[in-house]
mmCIF file of C-alpha atoms in Angstrom:
data_model
loop_
_atom_site.group_PDB
_atom_site.id
_atom_site.type_symbol
_atom_site.label_atom_id
_atom_site.label_comp_id
_atom_site.label_asym_id
_atom_site.label_seq_id
_atom_site.Cartn_x
_atom_site.Cartn_y
_atom_site.Cartn_z
ATOM 1 C CA UNK A 21 30.763 -175.734 -148.400
ATOM 2 C CA UNK A 22 34.029 -174.128 -148.664
ATOM 3 C CA UNK A 23 36.836 -175.783 -150.537
ATOM 4 C CA UNK A 24 38.622 -176.580 -147.240
ATOM 5 C CA UNK A 25 35.824 -178.987 -146.332
ATOM 6 C CA UNK A 26 34.787 -176.753 -143.494
ATOM 7 C CA UNK A 27 30.989 -175.991 -143.380
ATOM 8 C CA UNK A 28 30.202 -172.377 -143.604
ATOM 9 C CA UNK A 29 27.631 -171.522 -140.912
ATOM 10 C CA UNK A 30 25.056 -168.806 -141.335
ATOM 11 C CA UNK A 31 24.491 -166.523 -138.358
ATOM 12 C CA UNK A 32 20.945 -166.333 -137.028
ATOM 13 C CA UNK A 33 19.116 -164.600 -134.224
ATOM 14 C CA UNK A 34 15.471 -164.275 -133.194
ATOM 15 C CA UNK A 35 15.366 -160.943 -135.038
ATOM 16 C CA UNK A 36 15.846 -162.757 -138.328
ATOM 17 C CA UNK A 37 12.436 -164.388 -137.886
ATOM 18 C CA UNK A 38 10.308 -161.264 -137.784
ATOM 19 C CA UNK A 39 10.009 -157.526 -138.062
ATOM 20 C CA UNK A 40 8.139 -157.464 -134.744
ATOM 21 C CA UNK A 41 10.337 -156.361 -131.790
ATOM 22 C CA UNK A 42 9.880 -156.584 -128.050
ATOM 23 C CA UNK A 43 10.822 -154.861 -124.849
ATOM 24 C CA UNK A 44 10.788 -156.501 -121.468
ATOM 25 C CA UNK A 45 10.699 -155.507 -117.855
ATOM 26 C CA UNK A 46 10.409 -156.862 -114.336
ATOM 27 C CA UNK A 47 8.884 -155.353 -111.159
ATOM 28 C CA UNK A 48 11.365 -154.711 -108.323
ATOM 29 C CA UNK A 49 12.489 -157.860 -106.626
ATOM 30 C CA UNK A 50 15.210 -159.220 -104.306
ATOM 31 C CA UNK A 51 18.332 -160.469 -105.987
ATOM 32 C CA UNK A 52 18.030 -164.225 -106.709
ATOM 33 C CA UNK A 53 14.363 -164.223 -105.996
ATOM 34 C CA UNK A 54 11.546 -165.058 -108.456
ATOM 35 C CA UNK A 55 9.950 -161.909 -109.902
ATOM 36 C CA UNK A 56 6.155 -161.608 -109.499
ATOM 37 C CA UNK A 57 5.732 -161.183 -113.344
ATOM 38 C CA UNK A 58 7.576 -160.755 -116.581
ATOM 39 C CA UNK A 59 6.248 -157.983 -118.674
ATOM 40 C CA UNK A 60 6.972 -158.332 -122.424
ATOM 41 C CA UNK A 61 5.612 -155.712 -124.860
ATOM 42 C CA UNK A 62 5.539 -156.379 -128.685
ATOM 43 C CA UNK A 63 5.694 -153.717 -131.213
ATOM 44 C CA UNK A 64 5.068 -153.862 -134.902
ATOM 45 C CA UNK A 65 2.876 -155.655 -137.435
ATOM 46 C CA UNK A 66 2.135 -159.342 -137.473
ATOM 47 C CA UNK A 67 1.991 -160.581 -141.017
ATOM 48 C CA UNK A 68 -1.415 -162.090 -142.204
ATOM 49 C CA UNK A 69 -2.137 -165.845 -142.270
ATOM 50 C CA UNK A 70 0.516 -168.310 -142.781
ATOM 51 C CA UNK A 71 2.994 -165.503 -143.499
ATOM 52 C CA UNK A 72 2.709 -164.661 -139.754
ATOM 53 C CA UNK A 73 4.029 -168.028 -138.417
ATOM 54 C CA UNK A 74 7.583 -166.572 -138.000
ATOM 55 C CA UNK A 75 6.102 -163.708 -136.079
ATOM 56 C CA UNK A 76 4.306 -166.152 -133.832
ATOM 57 C CA UNK A 77 7.542 -168.048 -133.368
ATOM 58 C CA UNK A 78 9.389 -164.733 -132.517
ATOM 59 C CA UNK A 79 6.763 -163.929 -129.933
ATOM 60 C CA UNK A 80 6.770 -167.298 -128.215
ATOM 61 C CA UNK A 81 10.631 -167.679 -128.470
ATOM 62 C CA UNK A 82 11.317 -164.218 -127.046
ATOM 63 C CA UNK A 83 9.133 -164.886 -124.047
ATOM 64 C CA UNK A 84 10.626 -168.461 -123.559
ATOM 65 C CA UNK A 85 14.062 -167.027 -123.662
ATOM 66 C CA UNK A 86 13.236 -164.230 -121.183
ATOM 67 C CA UNK A 87 11.472 -166.782 -118.964
ATOM 68 C CA UNK A 88 14.454 -169.003 -118.941
ATOM 69 C CA UNK A 89 16.604 -166.212 -117.717
ATOM 70 C CA UNK A 90 14.350 -164.717 -115.178
ATOM 71 C CA UNK A 91 11.725 -167.408 -114.325
ATOM 72 C CA UNK A 92 8.893 -165.175 -113.220
ATOM 73 C CA UNK A 93 5.828 -166.310 -111.387
ATOM 74 C CA UNK A 94 3.529 -164.864 -114.168
ATOM 75 C CA UNK A 95 3.425 -163.280 -117.626
ATOM 76 C CA UNK A 96 2.008 -160.083 -118.696
ATOM 77 C CA UNK A 97 2.144 -159.858 -122.464
ATOM 78 C CA UNK A 98 1.426 -156.400 -123.811
ATOM 79 C CA UNK A 99 0.079 -156.235 -127.393
ATOM 80 C CA UNK A 100 -1.130 -152.656 -127.217
ATOM 81 C CA UNK A 101 1.418 -151.700 -129.957
ATOM 82 C CA UNK A 102 0.992 -154.767 -132.044
ATOM 83 C CA UNK A 103 -1.103 -154.728 -135.307
ATOM 84 C CA UNK A 104 -2.643 -158.196 -135.756
ATOM 85 C CA UNK A 105 -5.535 -159.047 -138.185
ATOM 86 C CA UNK A 106 -5.216 -162.742 -138.842
ATOM 87 C CA UNK A 107 -3.148 -165.888 -138.466
ATOM 88 C CA UNK A 108 -3.970 -169.004 -136.556
ATOM 89 C CA UNK A 109 -0.475 -169.354 -135.005
ATOM 90 C CA UNK A 110 -1.184 -166.413 -132.706
ATOM 91 C CA UNK A 111 -3.304 -168.822 -130.658
ATOM 92 C CA UNK A 112 -0.032 -170.130 -129.327
ATOM 93 C CA UNK A 113 -0.078 -167.082 -127.159
ATOM 94 C CA UNK A 114 -2.827 -168.739 -125.010
ATOM 95 C CA UNK A 115 -0.497 -171.516 -123.900
ATOM 96 C CA UNK A 116 2.453 -169.408 -122.728
ATOM 97 C CA UNK A 117 3.464 -170.591 -119.348
ATOM 98 C CA UNK A 118 1.607 -173.921 -119.569
ATOM 99 C CA UNK A 119 3.622 -176.539 -117.548
ATOM 100 C CA UNK A 120 2.744 -180.106 -118.561
ATOM 101 C CA UNK A 121 4.284 -181.609 -115.442
ATOM 102 C CA UNK A 122 1.680 -179.825 -113.218
ATOM 103 C CA UNK A 123 -1.052 -179.679 -115.912
ATOM 104 C CA UNK A 124 -1.383 -176.081 -115.063
ATOM 105 C CA UNK A 125 -0.710 -172.688 -116.690
ATOM 106 C CA UNK A 126 1.257 -170.077 -114.824
ATOM 107 C CA UNK A 127 -0.805 -166.892 -114.439
ATOM 108 C CA UNK A 128 -1.139 -165.064 -117.760
ATOM 109 C CA UNK A 129 -2.564 -161.782 -118.727
ATOM 110 C CA UNK A 130 -2.643 -160.433 -122.298
ATOM 111 C CA UNK A 131 -3.144 -156.676 -122.645
ATOM 112 C CA UNK A 132 -4.882 -156.074 -125.872
ATOM 113 C CA UNK A 133 -5.163 -152.847 -127.924
ATOM 114 C CA UNK A 134 -7.459 -151.596 -130.613
ATOM 115 C CA UNK A 135 -5.109 -152.944 -133.412
ATOM 116 C CA UNK A 136 -5.440 -156.608 -132.271
ATOM 117 C CA UNK A 137 -8.494 -157.014 -130.086
ATOM 118 C CA UNK A 138 -10.980 -158.128 -132.765
ATOM 119 C CA UNK A 139 -8.722 -160.748 -134.359
ATOM 120 C CA UNK A 140 -7.602 -162.125 -130.942
ATOM 121 C CA UNK A 141 -11.191 -162.627 -129.900
ATOM 122 C CA UNK A 142 -11.798 -164.947 -132.850
ATOM 123 C CA UNK A 143 -9.060 -167.290 -132.179
ATOM 124 C CA UNK A 144 -10.320 -168.856 -129.018
ATOM 125 C CA UNK A 145 -13.078 -166.860 -127.273
ATOM 126 C CA UNK A 146 -12.762 -168.889 -124.064
ATOM 127 C CA UNK A 147 -8.996 -168.201 -123.691
ATOM 128 C CA UNK A 148 -9.544 -164.618 -124.707
ATOM 129 C CA UNK A 149 -12.150 -164.176 -121.772
ATOM 130 C CA UNK A 150 -9.712 -165.851 -119.372
ATOM 131 C CA UNK A 151 -6.532 -163.893 -120.295
ATOM 132 C CA UNK A 152 -7.258 -160.735 -122.265
ATOM 133 C CA UNK A 153 -7.360 -157.408 -120.348
ATOM 134 C CA UNK A 154 -7.429 -153.795 -121.311
ATOM 135 C CA UNK A 155 -4.693 -152.345 -119.103
ATOM 136 C CA UNK A 156 -1.604 -152.999 -117.105
ATOM 137 C CA UNK A 157 -3.530 -152.494 -113.918
ATOM 138 C CA UNK A 158 -6.162 -155.020 -115.103
ATOM 139 C CA UNK A 159 -3.319 -157.439 -115.888
ATOM 140 C CA UNK A 160 -1.966 -157.231 -112.321
ATOM 141 C CA UNK A 161 -5.374 -158.025 -111.009
ATOM 142 C CA UNK A 162 -5.696 -160.832 -113.375
ATOM 143 C CA UNK A 163 -2.471 -162.632 -112.641
ATOM 144 C CA UNK A 164 -2.929 -162.234 -108.858
ATOM 145 C CA UNK A 165 -6.450 -163.722 -109.221
ATOM 146 C CA UNK A 166 -4.994 -166.742 -111.092
ATOM 147 C CA UNK A 167 -2.066 -167.394 -108.799
ATOM 148 C CA UNK A 168 -3.854 -169.314 -105.988
ATOM 149 C CA UNK A 169 -5.330 -171.772 -108.425
ATOM 150 C CA UNK A 170 -1.904 -172.388 -110.040
ATOM 151 C CA UNK A 171 -0.201 -172.656 -106.696
ATOM 152 C CA UNK A 172 -2.849 -175.166 -105.604
ATOM 153 C CA UNK A 173 -2.277 -177.382 -108.653
ATOM 154 C CA UNK A 174 1.488 -177.331 -108.085
ATOM 155 C CA UNK A 175 0.989 -178.185 -104.395
ATOM 156 C CA UNK A 176 -1.369 -181.044 -105.237
ATOM 157 C CA UNK A 177 1.246 -182.388 -107.693
ATOM 158 C CA UNK A 178 3.982 -182.294 -104.946
ATOM 159 C CA UNK A 179 1.680 -183.934 -102.443
ATOM 160 C CA UNK A 180 0.795 -186.721 -104.792
ATOM 161 C CA UNK A 181 4.434 -187.162 -105.572
ATOM 162 C CA UNK A 182 5.306 -187.481 -101.880
ATOM 163 C CA UNK A 183 2.476 -189.795 -101.211
ATOM 164 C CA UNK A 184 3.561 -192.044 -104.049
ATOM 165 C CA UNK A 185 6.892 -192.661 -102.336
ATOM 166 C CA UNK A 186 5.381 -193.377 -98.906
#
């Protein structure tokens, strides 16, 4: 604390968590409409083991911030330029877009590259099979395949809510 009794705050940003960086993009969409998907690519090297927790935090926080701002229908997470060998927190990736209210996950596709494929497969093989793809085109097919199931769960929730009040 300074002598004046005023607390000295330290500036922070998501970038202070990790050396990983990201780039994000959206497909063309009408102004004020929900984009079909949010594409977020991560670049760099995920630190091994427990040292990688800040990297996992960076990845999930960046996606959460982008989703808050643009609220897309689905997520395409591109890891083709990310080196990842080991670290349990990377399993947080599989819950991106999960909405507790509806007990459903928004469509998610994770594009994996040679520098992360083997390690990601070991985290949760079932989630890997559900969400991992090899290319952007495969990601589009995957999220479009997942969307009807998600929409049905949301519709069922709303129907149950309406019936509750009847």
